[in-house]
């Protein structure tokens, strides 16, 4: 009999949770169902995660690490504000497209009935994105790269609303309509808003 490393089992549990969230929208994911999907006992689940809330928290942490790691790279490598905004939005849309189960967590529909700490964590995730966009727009305005039709704070919020709307549409369509659908045609209209045209 082989024993799996704890990190491997933790990862397996999180992948199973994300899979269940993707394939069973609207259904509550019980620990019994999750344990069955992983092929372990409920007690084994609790050895790796003391609660289901901690499992959701780990999915949110994965989203944070992935998205903000890529955002940091964009800020280091791309000097132009318009391209920075485009790439940050693309990171969010691409992450959502590749992680439908986690998209449900980020949108909050998988968190119904869960601890309010999780809702606050998701809110913090989107607030960080909005803050970063606002900062990029302020710097771009100062450099003359962009001239938004609205103040940077309002424009950053609008950009985030667009992305969240596309993510929500993806979830509502049972993950049939990708958040990346039509984005190449939509981006020029969004860019015009940022350029003040």
Short mmCIF file of N, CA and C in Angstrom, two decimals:
data_model
loop_
_atom_site.label_atom_id
_atom_site.label_comp_id
_atom_site.label_asym_id
_atom_site.label_seq_id
_atom_site.Cartn_x
_atom_site.Cartn_y
_atom_site.Cartn_z
N UNK A 1 0.84 -1.17 0.00
CA UNK A 1 0.00 0.00 0.00
C UNK A 1 0.89 1.25 0.00
N UNK A 2 0.59 2.19 -0.86
CA UNK A 2 1.37 3.42 -0.90
C UNK A 2 0.62 4.51 -0.15
N UNK A 3 1.38 5.39 0.46
CA UNK A 3 0.76 6.52 1.13
C UNK A 3 1.07 7.77 0.34
N UNK A 4 0.07 8.61 0.20
CA UNK A 4 0.23 9.84 -0.57
C UNK A 4 0.71 10.94 0.36
N UNK A 5 1.59 11.78 -0.14
CA UNK A 5 2.09 12.90 0.65
C UNK A 5 0.94 13.84 1.00
N UNK A 6 0.97 14.46 2.19
CA UNK A 6 -0.11 15.35 2.61
C UNK A 6 -0.39 16.47 1.60
N UNK A 7 0.65 17.05 1.03
CA UNK A 7 0.45 18.11 0.06
C UNK A 7 -0.32 17.59 -1.15
N UNK A 8 0.00 16.38 -1.59
CA UNK A 8 -0.70 15.78 -2.71
C UNK A 8 -2.17 15.53 -2.41
N UNK A 9 -2.47 15.07 -1.23
CA UNK A 9 -3.86 14.81 -0.84
C UNK A 9 -4.64 16.12 -0.71
N UNK A 10 -4.00 17.13 -0.12
CA UNK A 10 -4.64 18.45 -0.02
C UNK A 10 -5.02 18.97 -1.40
N UNK A 11 -4.07 18.86 -2.32
CA UNK A 11 -4.30 19.31 -3.69
C UNK A 11 -5.44 18.51 -4.33
N UNK A 12 -5.45 17.23 -4.08
CA UNK A 12 -6.50 16.36 -4.63
C UNK A 12 -7.87 16.77 -4.10
N UNK A 13 -7.95 17.10 -2.82
CA UNK A 13 -9.21 17.53 -2.21
C UNK A 13 -9.68 18.84 -2.85
N UNK A 14 -8.77 19.78 -3.02
CA UNK A 14 -9.14 21.08 -3.61
C UNK A 14 -9.57 20.92 -5.06
N UNK A 15 -8.88 20.07 -5.81
CA UNK A 15 -9.26 19.83 -7.20
C UNK A 15 -10.64 19.18 -7.27
N UNK A 16 -10.91 18.26 -6.35
CA UNK A 16 -12.23 17.61 -6.33
C UNK A 16 -13.32 18.62 -5.98
N UNK A 17 -13.03 19.51 -5.04
CA UNK A 17 -14.01 20.54 -4.67
C UNK A 17 -14.28 21.46 -5.87
N UNK A 18 -13.23 21.91 -6.54
CA UNK A 18 -13.41 22.77 -7.72
C UNK A 18 -14.20 22.03 -8.80
N UNK A 19 -13.92 20.75 -8.99
CA UNK A 19 -14.64 19.93 -9.98
C UNK A 19 -16.12 19.81 -9.61
N UNK A 20 -16.40 19.56 -8.35
CA UNK A 20 -17.80 19.46 -7.89
C UNK A 20 -18.53 20.79 -8.09
N UNK A 21 -17.87 21.89 -7.78
CA UNK A 21 -18.48 23.21 -7.96
C UNK A 21 -18.78 23.48 -9.43
N UNK A 22 -17.89 23.03 -10.30
CA UNK A 22 -18.09 23.23 -11.73
C UNK A 22 -19.22 22.37 -12.27
N UNK A 23 -19.27 21.12 -11.85
CA UNK A 23 -20.20 20.17 -12.46
C UNK A 23 -21.54 20.05 -11.76
N UNK A 24 -21.67 20.68 -10.60
CA UNK A 24 -22.94 20.61 -9.87
C UNK A 24 -23.38 21.98 -9.39
N UNK A 25 -23.55 22.93 -10.33
CA UNK A 25 -23.96 24.27 -9.92
C UNK A 25 -25.32 24.24 -9.24
N UNK A 26 -25.45 25.03 -8.19
CA UNK A 26 -26.71 25.09 -7.46
C UNK A 26 -26.86 24.03 -6.39
N UNK A 27 -25.97 23.05 -6.37
CA UNK A 27 -26.06 22.00 -5.35
C UNK A 27 -25.07 22.29 -4.24
N UNK A 28 -25.49 22.02 -3.02
CA UNK A 28 -24.58 22.15 -1.89
C UNK A 28 -23.56 21.02 -1.96
N UNK A 29 -22.32 21.36 -1.72
CA UNK A 29 -21.26 20.35 -1.73
C UNK A 29 -21.02 19.94 -0.28
N UNK A 30 -21.48 18.76 0.06
CA UNK A 30 -21.30 18.26 1.43
C UNK A 30 -19.93 17.61 1.55
N UNK A 31 -19.46 17.51 2.79
CA UNK A 31 -18.17 16.85 3.00
C UNK A 31 -18.27 15.37 2.65
N UNK A 32 -19.44 14.77 2.86
CA UNK A 32 -19.62 13.36 2.50
C UNK A 32 -19.48 13.17 0.99
N UNK A 33 -20.09 14.06 0.24
CA UNK A 33 -20.01 13.99 -1.23
C UNK A 33 -18.58 14.21 -1.70
N UNK A 34 -17.92 15.18 -1.09
CA UNK A 34 -16.55 15.50 -1.45
C UNK A 34 -15.61 14.34 -1.10
N UNK A 35 -15.79 13.76 0.08
CA UNK A 35 -14.97 12.61 0.49
C UNK A 35 -15.14 11.47 -0.51
N UNK A 36 -16.37 11.24 -0.93
CA UNK A 36 -16.64 10.18 -1.91
C UNK A 36 -15.92 10.48 -3.23
N UNK A 37 -15.96 11.75 -3.67
CA UNK A 37 -15.31 12.14 -4.92
C UNK A 37 -13.80 11.94 -4.85
N UNK A 38 -13.22 12.18 -3.67
CA UNK A 38 -11.77 12.03 -3.50
C UNK A 38 -11.40 10.57 -3.26
N UNK A 39 -12.36 9.80 -2.73
CA UNK A 39 -12.09 8.40 -2.41
C UNK A 39 -11.48 8.21 -1.03
N UNK A 40 -11.86 9.10 -0.10
CA UNK A 40 -11.38 9.01 1.27
C UNK A 40 -12.57 9.16 2.23
N UNK A 41 -12.31 8.96 3.49
CA UNK A 41 -13.36 9.15 4.49
C UNK A 41 -13.48 10.64 4.81
N UNK A 42 -14.62 11.01 5.42
CA UNK A 42 -14.77 12.40 5.87
C UNK A 42 -13.70 12.75 6.90
N UNK A 43 -13.36 11.79 7.73
CA UNK A 43 -12.32 12.04 8.73
C UNK A 43 -11.00 12.39 8.06
N UNK A 44 -10.71 11.74 6.94
CA UNK A 44 -9.47 12.04 6.20
C UNK A 44 -9.51 13.47 5.65
N UNK A 45 -10.69 13.91 5.20
CA UNK A 45 -10.81 15.30 4.73
C UNK A 45 -10.44 16.27 5.85
N UNK A 46 -10.98 15.99 7.04
CA UNK A 46 -10.77 16.89 8.17
C UNK A 46 -9.34 16.85 8.71
N UNK A 47 -8.58 15.83 8.36
CA UNK A 47 -7.16 15.83 8.72
C UNK A 47 -6.40 16.87 7.91
N UNK A 48 -6.87 17.16 6.72
CA UNK A 48 -6.21 18.12 5.84
C UNK A 48 -6.81 19.53 5.94
N UNK A 49 -8.11 19.59 6.18
CA UNK A 49 -8.82 20.86 6.30
C UNK A 49 -9.78 20.74 7.48
N UNK A 50 -9.65 21.59 8.50
CA UNK A 50 -10.50 21.47 9.68
C UNK A 50 -11.98 21.77 9.41
N UNK A 51 -12.27 22.41 8.26
CA UNK A 51 -13.67 22.71 7.93
C UNK A 51 -13.79 22.92 6.42
N UNK A 52 -15.03 22.90 5.95
CA UNK A 52 -15.27 23.16 4.54
C UNK A 52 -14.91 24.61 4.22
N UNK A 53 -15.12 25.51 5.18
CA UNK A 53 -14.75 26.91 4.98
C UNK A 53 -13.26 27.04 4.67
N UNK A 54 -12.43 26.23 5.34
CA UNK A 54 -10.99 26.28 5.08
C UNK A 54 -10.66 25.79 3.66
N UNK A 55 -11.48 24.87 3.15
CA UNK A 55 -11.29 24.41 1.77
C UNK A 55 -11.58 25.55 0.80
N UNK A 56 -12.69 26.26 1.04
CA UNK A 56 -13.03 27.40 0.20
C UNK A 56 -11.94 28.47 0.30
N UNK A 57 -11.46 28.68 1.51
CA UNK A 57 -10.41 29.67 1.72
C UNK A 57 -9.15 29.31 0.92
N UNK A 58 -8.83 28.04 0.86
CA UNK A 58 -7.66 27.60 0.10
C UNK A 58 -7.86 27.85 -1.40
N UNK A 59 -9.09 27.70 -1.90
CA UNK A 59 -9.36 28.00 -3.30
C UNK A 59 -9.20 29.50 -3.57
N UNK A 60 -9.65 30.33 -2.63
CA UNK A 60 -9.51 31.78 -2.77
C UNK A 60 -8.03 32.16 -2.74
N UNK A 61 -7.27 31.52 -1.85
CA UNK A 61 -5.83 31.78 -1.78
C UNK A 61 -5.15 31.41 -3.10
N UNK A 62 -5.57 30.30 -3.70
CA UNK A 62 -5.02 29.90 -4.99
C UNK A 62 -5.30 30.99 -6.03
N UNK A 63 -6.53 31.50 -6.04
CA UNK A 63 -6.90 32.57 -6.98
C UNK A 63 -6.04 33.81 -6.74
N UNK A 64 -5.87 34.17 -5.48
CA UNK A 64 -5.06 35.35 -5.14
C UNK A 64 -3.62 35.18 -5.61
N UNK A 65 -3.03 34.05 -5.27
CA UNK A 65 -1.63 33.82 -5.63
C UNK A 65 -1.43 33.83 -7.14
N UNK A 66 -2.33 33.19 -7.85
CA UNK A 66 -2.22 33.10 -9.30
C UNK A 66 -2.42 34.47 -9.96
N UNK A 67 -3.55 35.09 -9.66
CA UNK A 67 -3.90 36.35 -10.31
C UNK A 67 -2.92 37.46 -9.94
N UNK A 68 -2.62 37.63 -8.65
CA UNK A 68 -1.76 38.74 -8.26
C UNK A 68 -0.30 38.50 -8.62
N UNK A 69 0.08 37.24 -8.73
CA UNK A 69 1.42 36.94 -9.25
C UNK A 69 1.55 37.42 -10.69
N UNK A 70 0.53 37.16 -11.50
CA UNK A 70 0.54 37.59 -12.90
C UNK A 70 0.43 39.10 -13.02
N UNK A 71 -0.38 39.72 -12.15
CA UNK A 71 -0.51 41.18 -12.16
C UNK A 71 0.83 41.83 -11.84
N UNK A 72 1.55 41.30 -10.85
CA UNK A 72 2.87 41.85 -10.51
C UNK A 72 3.81 41.78 -11.73
N UNK A 73 3.73 40.67 -12.43
CA UNK A 73 4.57 40.52 -13.62
C UNK A 73 4.22 41.54 -14.70
N UNK A 74 2.93 41.76 -14.89
CA UNK A 74 2.47 42.77 -15.87
C UNK A 74 3.02 44.14 -15.49
N UNK A 75 2.94 44.49 -14.22
CA UNK A 75 3.40 45.81 -13.77
C UNK A 75 4.91 45.96 -13.95
N UNK A 76 5.63 44.86 -13.83
CA UNK A 76 7.09 44.91 -14.01
C UNK A 76 7.48 45.00 -15.48
N UNK A 77 6.73 44.32 -16.34
CA UNK A 77 7.14 44.18 -17.73
C UNK A 77 6.48 45.15 -18.70
N UNK A 78 5.31 45.69 -18.34
CA UNK A 78 4.57 46.54 -19.27
C UNK A 78 4.51 47.98 -18.74
N UNK A 79 5.14 48.92 -19.43
CA UNK A 79 5.14 50.30 -18.94
C UNK A 79 3.88 51.11 -19.28
N UNK A 80 3.18 50.74 -20.34
CA UNK A 80 2.05 51.54 -20.83
C UNK A 80 0.76 51.21 -20.08
N UNK A 81 0.07 52.25 -19.61
CA UNK A 81 -1.13 52.09 -18.78
C UNK A 81 -2.25 51.33 -19.51
N UNK A 82 -2.48 51.66 -20.76
CA UNK A 82 -3.56 51.01 -21.50
C UNK A 82 -3.32 49.51 -21.61
N UNK A 83 -2.09 49.13 -21.95
CA UNK A 83 -1.75 47.70 -22.05
C UNK A 83 -1.80 47.03 -20.68
N UNK A 84 -1.40 47.74 -19.63
CA UNK A 84 -1.49 47.19 -18.28
C UNK A 84 -2.94 46.85 -17.94
N UNK A 85 -3.83 47.79 -18.20
CA UNK A 85 -5.26 47.54 -17.92
C UNK A 85 -5.77 46.36 -18.73
N UNK A 86 -5.45 46.35 -20.01
CA UNK A 86 -5.90 45.26 -20.88
C UNK A 86 -5.39 43.91 -20.36
N UNK A 87 -4.13 43.86 -19.99
CA UNK A 87 -3.54 42.59 -19.53
C UNK A 87 -4.10 42.16 -18.18
N UNK A 88 -4.34 43.10 -17.29
CA UNK A 88 -4.92 42.75 -15.98
C UNK A 88 -6.32 42.17 -16.17
N UNK A 89 -7.12 42.81 -17.02
CA UNK A 89 -8.47 42.29 -17.28
C UNK A 89 -8.40 40.92 -17.94
N UNK A 90 -7.45 40.75 -18.85
CA UNK A 90 -7.27 39.46 -19.54
C UNK A 90 -6.88 38.37 -18.54
N UNK A 91 -6.05 38.71 -17.56
CA UNK A 91 -5.67 37.74 -16.53
C UNK A 91 -6.92 37.25 -15.79
N UNK A 92 -7.78 38.17 -15.39
CA UNK A 92 -9.00 37.79 -14.67
C UNK A 92 -9.92 36.93 -15.53
N UNK A 93 -10.12 37.36 -16.76
CA UNK A 93 -11.01 36.60 -17.66
C UNK A 93 -10.43 35.22 -17.97
N UNK A 94 -9.13 35.16 -18.21
CA UNK A 94 -8.48 33.89 -18.50
C UNK A 94 -8.50 32.96 -17.30
N UNK A 95 -8.26 33.50 -16.10
CA UNK A 95 -8.30 32.68 -14.89
C UNK A 95 -9.70 32.09 -14.72
N UNK A 96 -10.71 32.93 -14.92
CA UNK A 96 -12.09 32.47 -14.80
C UNK A 96 -12.39 31.36 -15.80
N UNK A 97 -11.97 31.55 -17.05
CA UNK A 97 -12.23 30.56 -18.10
C UNK A 97 -11.59 29.21 -17.77
N UNK A 98 -10.39 29.24 -17.17
CA UNK A 98 -9.68 27.99 -16.84
C UNK A 98 -10.13 27.37 -15.52
N UNK A 99 -10.84 28.14 -14.68
CA UNK A 99 -11.20 27.67 -13.34
C UNK A 99 -12.67 27.93 -13.04
N UNK A 100 -13.57 27.23 -13.74
CA UNK A 100 -15.00 27.50 -13.56
C UNK A 100 -15.48 27.30 -12.12
N UNK A 101 -15.00 26.26 -11.45
CA UNK A 101 -15.44 26.03 -10.07
C UNK A 101 -15.02 27.16 -9.15
N UNK A 102 -13.81 27.65 -9.32
CA UNK A 102 -13.32 28.77 -8.50
C UNK A 102 -14.06 30.05 -8.88
N UNK A 103 -14.48 30.18 -10.12
CA UNK A 103 -15.28 31.33 -10.53
C UNK A 103 -16.55 31.40 -9.69
N UNK A 104 -17.18 30.26 -9.45
CA UNK A 104 -18.39 30.24 -8.61
C UNK A 104 -18.08 30.71 -7.20
N UNK A 105 -16.90 30.39 -6.70
CA UNK A 105 -16.50 30.85 -5.37
C UNK A 105 -16.30 32.36 -5.39
N UNK A 106 -15.57 32.86 -6.39
CA UNK A 106 -15.28 34.29 -6.46
C UNK A 106 -16.55 35.12 -6.64
N UNK A 107 -17.52 34.58 -7.35
CA UNK A 107 -18.78 35.29 -7.54
C UNK A 107 -19.69 35.19 -6.31
N UNK A 108 -19.36 34.28 -5.40
CA UNK A 108 -20.13 34.15 -4.17
C UNK A 108 -21.25 33.14 -4.21
N UNK A 109 -21.63 32.65 -5.39
CA UNK A 109 -22.77 31.73 -5.42
C UNK A 109 -22.46 30.39 -4.78
N UNK A 110 -21.19 30.02 -4.67
CA UNK A 110 -20.82 28.78 -3.98
C UNK A 110 -20.67 29.01 -2.48
N UNK A 111 -20.76 30.26 -2.05
CA UNK A 111 -20.54 30.58 -0.63
C UNK A 111 -21.83 30.81 0.15
N UNK A 112 -22.97 30.59 -0.50
CA UNK A 112 -24.24 30.77 0.19
C UNK A 112 -24.28 29.86 1.41
N UNK A 113 -24.55 30.44 2.56
CA UNK A 113 -24.61 29.67 3.80
C UNK A 113 -23.25 29.47 4.45
N UNK A 114 -22.19 29.95 3.82
CA UNK A 114 -20.85 29.80 4.39
C UNK A 114 -20.53 31.00 5.28
N UNK A 115 -19.43 30.91 5.98
CA UNK A 115 -19.02 31.94 6.94
C UNK A 115 -18.79 33.28 6.24
N UNK A 116 -19.20 34.36 6.90
CA UNK A 116 -19.06 35.69 6.29
C UNK A 116 -17.60 36.08 6.06
N UNK A 117 -16.69 35.42 6.74
CA UNK A 117 -15.25 35.65 6.53
C UNK A 117 -14.88 35.36 5.07
N UNK A 118 -15.52 34.35 4.48
CA UNK A 118 -15.23 34.00 3.09
C UNK A 118 -15.74 35.08 2.14
N UNK A 119 -16.90 35.62 2.44
CA UNK A 119 -17.45 36.70 1.62
C UNK A 119 -16.54 37.91 1.67
N UNK A 120 -16.02 38.20 2.87
CA UNK A 120 -15.11 39.33 3.03
C UNK A 120 -13.82 39.10 2.25
N UNK A 121 -13.37 37.86 2.23
CA UNK A 121 -12.12 37.52 1.53
C UNK A 121 -12.29 37.72 0.02
N UNK A 122 -13.44 37.31 -0.51
CA UNK A 122 -13.71 37.48 -1.94
C UNK A 122 -13.84 38.97 -2.26
N UNK A 123 -14.51 39.71 -1.39
CA UNK A 123 -14.64 41.15 -1.59
C UNK A 123 -13.27 41.81 -1.61
N UNK A 124 -12.39 41.35 -0.73
CA UNK A 124 -11.03 41.88 -0.67
C UNK A 124 -10.28 41.58 -1.97
N UNK A 125 -10.49 40.39 -2.53
CA UNK A 125 -9.86 40.01 -3.80
C UNK A 125 -10.20 41.03 -4.89
N UNK A 126 -11.50 41.31 -5.05
CA UNK A 126 -11.92 42.24 -6.09
C UNK A 126 -11.53 43.68 -5.76
N UNK A 127 -11.54 44.04 -4.49
CA UNK A 127 -11.10 45.38 -4.10
C UNK A 127 -9.63 45.61 -4.45
N UNK A 128 -8.82 44.57 -4.27
CA UNK A 128 -7.39 44.69 -4.62
C UNK A 128 -7.21 44.90 -6.12
N UNK A 129 -8.01 44.21 -6.91
CA UNK A 129 -7.94 44.38 -8.37
C UNK A 129 -8.34 45.81 -8.73
N UNK A 130 -9.44 46.28 -8.14
CA UNK A 130 -9.92 47.63 -8.43
C UNK A 130 -8.89 48.68 -8.02
N UNK A 131 -8.28 48.49 -6.86
CA UNK A 131 -7.25 49.41 -6.39
C UNK A 131 -6.07 49.45 -7.35
N UNK A 132 -5.68 48.27 -7.85
CA UNK A 132 -4.56 48.20 -8.78
C UNK A 132 -4.90 48.90 -10.09
N UNK A 133 -6.10 48.69 -10.59
CA UNK A 133 -6.53 49.37 -11.82
C UNK A 133 -6.56 50.88 -11.62
N UNK A 134 -7.08 51.33 -10.48
CA UNK A 134 -7.13 52.75 -10.18
C UNK A 134 -5.72 53.36 -10.17
N UNK A 135 -4.79 52.65 -9.55
CA UNK A 135 -3.41 53.12 -9.50
C UNK A 135 -2.79 53.20 -10.90
N UNK A 136 -3.03 52.19 -11.71
CA UNK A 136 -2.52 52.18 -13.09
C UNK A 136 -3.10 53.37 -13.86
N UNK A 137 -4.39 53.62 -13.68
CA UNK A 137 -5.03 54.72 -14.39
C UNK A 137 -4.51 56.08 -13.93
N UNK A 138 -4.29 56.23 -12.63
CA UNK A 138 -3.74 57.49 -12.11
C UNK A 138 -2.35 57.75 -12.68
N UNK A 139 -1.52 56.70 -12.65
CA UNK A 139 -0.16 56.84 -13.18
C UNK A 139 -0.20 57.10 -14.68
N UNK A 140 -1.10 56.41 -15.38
CA UNK A 140 -1.22 56.61 -16.83
C UNK A 140 -1.72 57.99 -17.18
N UNK A 141 -2.61 58.52 -16.36
CA UNK A 141 -3.12 59.87 -16.58
C UNK A 141 -1.99 60.89 -16.38
N UNK A 142 -1.21 60.69 -15.33
CA UNK A 142 -0.09 61.59 -15.04
C UNK A 142 0.95 61.56 -16.16
N UNK A 143 1.13 60.37 -16.76
CA UNK A 143 2.12 60.22 -17.84
C UNK A 143 1.56 60.60 -19.21
N UNK A 144 0.26 60.85 -19.28
CA UNK A 144 -0.37 61.19 -20.55
C UNK A 144 -0.70 59.99 -21.41
N UNK A 145 -0.62 58.77 -20.84
CA UNK A 145 -0.95 57.53 -21.59
C UNK A 145 -2.44 57.37 -21.81
N UNK A 146 -3.22 57.72 -20.80
CA UNK A 146 -4.68 57.55 -20.85
C UNK A 146 -5.34 58.85 -20.38
N UNK A 147 -6.57 59.02 -20.81
CA UNK A 147 -7.36 60.18 -20.40
C UNK A 147 -8.80 59.72 -20.22
N UNK A 148 -9.06 58.95 -19.13
CA UNK A 148 -10.39 58.37 -18.95
C UNK A 148 -11.51 59.41 -18.97
N UNK A 149 -12.67 59.00 -19.46
CA UNK A 149 -13.83 59.88 -19.51
C UNK A 149 -14.38 60.16 -18.12
N UNK A 150 -14.03 59.33 -17.16
CA UNK A 150 -14.46 59.50 -15.77
C UNK A 150 -13.20 59.49 -14.90
N UNK A 151 -13.30 59.91 -13.65
CA UNK A 151 -12.12 59.86 -12.77
C UNK A 151 -11.58 58.43 -12.65
N UNK A 152 -10.28 58.28 -12.35
CA UNK A 152 -9.68 56.94 -12.28
C UNK A 152 -10.44 55.95 -11.39
N UNK A 153 -10.94 56.40 -10.24
CA UNK A 153 -11.67 55.49 -9.35
C UNK A 153 -12.94 54.96 -9.99
N UNK A 154 -13.71 55.84 -10.62
CA UNK A 154 -14.96 55.42 -11.27
C UNK A 154 -14.66 54.53 -12.48
N UNK A 155 -13.60 54.85 -13.21
CA UNK A 155 -13.23 54.05 -14.39
C UNK A 155 -12.75 52.66 -13.97
N UNK A 156 -11.94 52.60 -12.91
CA UNK A 156 -11.47 51.30 -12.40
C UNK A 156 -12.64 50.44 -11.98
N UNK A 157 -13.62 51.06 -11.31
CA UNK A 157 -14.81 50.31 -10.89
C UNK A 157 -15.58 49.78 -12.09
N UNK A 158 -15.72 50.60 -13.13
CA UNK A 158 -16.43 50.17 -14.34
C UNK A 158 -15.71 49.00 -15.01
N UNK A 159 -14.38 49.05 -15.08
CA UNK A 159 -13.63 47.94 -15.66
C UNK A 159 -13.88 46.65 -14.89
N UNK A 160 -13.88 46.76 -13.58
CA UNK A 160 -14.12 45.58 -12.75
C UNK A 160 -15.54 45.05 -12.94
N UNK A 161 -16.51 45.95 -13.04
CA UNK A 161 -17.90 45.55 -13.26
C UNK A 161 -18.04 44.79 -14.57
N UNK A 162 -17.34 45.24 -15.60
CA UNK A 162 -17.38 44.55 -16.89
C UNK A 162 -16.85 43.12 -16.74
N UNK A 163 -15.72 42.97 -16.08
CA UNK A 163 -15.12 41.64 -15.90
C UNK A 163 -16.03 40.76 -15.05
N UNK A 164 -16.53 41.29 -13.94
CA UNK A 164 -17.41 40.49 -13.09
C UNK A 164 -18.67 40.09 -13.84
N UNK A 165 -19.17 40.97 -14.70
CA UNK A 165 -20.35 40.64 -15.51
C UNK A 165 -20.08 39.49 -16.45
N UNK A 166 -18.92 39.49 -17.08
CA UNK A 166 -18.57 38.40 -17.99
C UNK A 166 -18.38 37.09 -17.23
N UNK A 167 -17.80 37.19 -16.03
CA UNK A 167 -17.65 35.99 -15.19
C UNK A 167 -19.01 35.45 -14.77
N UNK A 168 -19.91 36.36 -14.41
CA UNK A 168 -21.26 35.96 -14.00
C UNK A 168 -22.02 35.31 -15.15
N UNK A 169 -21.88 35.86 -16.34
CA UNK A 169 -22.51 35.28 -17.52
C UNK A 169 -21.99 33.87 -17.77
N UNK A 170 -20.70 33.68 -17.56
CA UNK A 170 -20.06 32.36 -17.70
C UNK A 170 -20.68 31.37 -16.74
N UNK A 171 -20.83 31.78 -15.49
CA UNK A 171 -21.41 30.90 -14.48
C UNK A 171 -22.88 30.60 -14.79
N UNK A 172 -23.65 31.64 -15.15
CA UNK A 172 -25.07 31.46 -15.45
C UNK A 172 -25.29 30.53 -16.64
N UNK A 173 -24.36 30.52 -17.59
CA UNK A 173 -24.50 29.68 -18.78
C UNK A 173 -24.04 28.25 -18.53
N UNK A 174 -23.85 27.89 -17.27
CA UNK A 174 -23.30 26.58 -16.90
C UNK A 174 -21.95 26.37 -17.58
N UNK A 175 -21.19 27.45 -17.67
CA UNK A 175 -19.82 27.45 -18.20
C UNK A 175 -19.75 27.15 -19.69
N UNK A 176 -20.85 27.43 -20.39
CA UNK A 176 -20.87 27.27 -21.84
C UNK A 176 -20.34 28.51 -22.54
N UNK A 177 -20.66 29.69 -21.98
CA UNK A 177 -20.27 30.95 -22.62
C UNK A 177 -19.04 31.50 -21.91
N UNK A 178 -17.89 31.30 -22.50
CA UNK A 178 -16.62 31.69 -21.90
C UNK A 178 -16.56 33.19 -21.65
N UNK A 179 -15.92 33.60 -20.56
CA UNK A 179 -15.75 35.04 -20.34
C UNK A 179 -14.85 35.68 -21.40
N UNK A 180 -14.13 34.86 -22.15
CA UNK A 180 -13.27 35.38 -23.21
C UNK A 180 -14.02 35.58 -24.53
N UNK A 181 -15.26 35.04 -24.61
CA UNK A 181 -16.05 35.20 -25.83
C UNK A 181 -16.25 36.68 -26.14
N UNK A 182 -15.99 37.05 -27.37
CA UNK A 182 -16.19 38.41 -27.89
C UNK A 182 -15.26 39.45 -27.28
N UNK A 183 -14.34 39.04 -26.40
CA UNK A 183 -13.51 40.03 -25.73
C UNK A 183 -12.63 40.82 -26.71
N UNK A 184 -12.10 40.15 -27.74
CA UNK A 184 -11.24 40.86 -28.69
C UNK A 184 -12.03 41.96 -29.43
N UNK A 185 -13.33 41.76 -29.62
CA UNK A 185 -14.17 42.79 -30.25
C UNK A 185 -14.61 43.84 -29.23
N UNK A 186 -14.72 43.46 -27.96
CA UNK A 186 -15.20 44.39 -26.94
C UNK A 186 -14.08 45.29 -26.42
N UNK A 187 -12.85 44.78 -26.39
CA UNK A 187 -11.77 45.56 -25.82
C UNK A 187 -11.58 46.93 -26.48
N UNK A 188 -11.65 47.07 -27.82
CA UNK A 188 -11.48 48.41 -28.40
C UNK A 188 -12.47 49.44 -27.86
N UNK A 189 -13.70 49.03 -27.58
CA UNK A 189 -14.69 49.96 -27.00
C UNK A 189 -14.29 50.35 -25.59
N UNK A 190 -13.77 49.38 -24.84
CA UNK A 190 -13.31 49.67 -23.48
C UNK A 190 -12.08 50.57 -23.54
N UNK A 191 -11.17 50.29 -24.46
CA UNK A 191 -9.96 51.10 -24.61
C UNK A 191 -10.31 52.54 -24.96
N UNK A 192 -11.34 52.74 -25.77
CA UNK A 192 -11.76 54.08 -26.13
C UNK A 192 -12.22 54.86 -24.90
N UNK A 193 -12.83 54.16 -23.97
CA UNK A 193 -13.24 54.78 -22.70
C UNK A 193 -12.02 55.26 -21.94
N UNK A 194 -10.97 54.45 -21.96
CA UNK A 194 -9.74 54.80 -21.22
C UNK A 194 -8.94 55.89 -21.90
N UNK A 195 -9.04 55.95 -23.22
CA UNK A 195 -8.29 56.96 -23.96
C UNK A 195 -9.03 58.29 -24.06
N UNK A 196 -10.30 58.28 -23.59
CA UNK A 196 -11.09 59.51 -23.62
C UNK A 196 -11.56 59.89 -25.02
N UNK A 197 -11.85 58.85 -25.81
CA UNK A 197 -12.31 59.10 -27.20
C UNK A 197 -13.74 58.64 -27.38
#
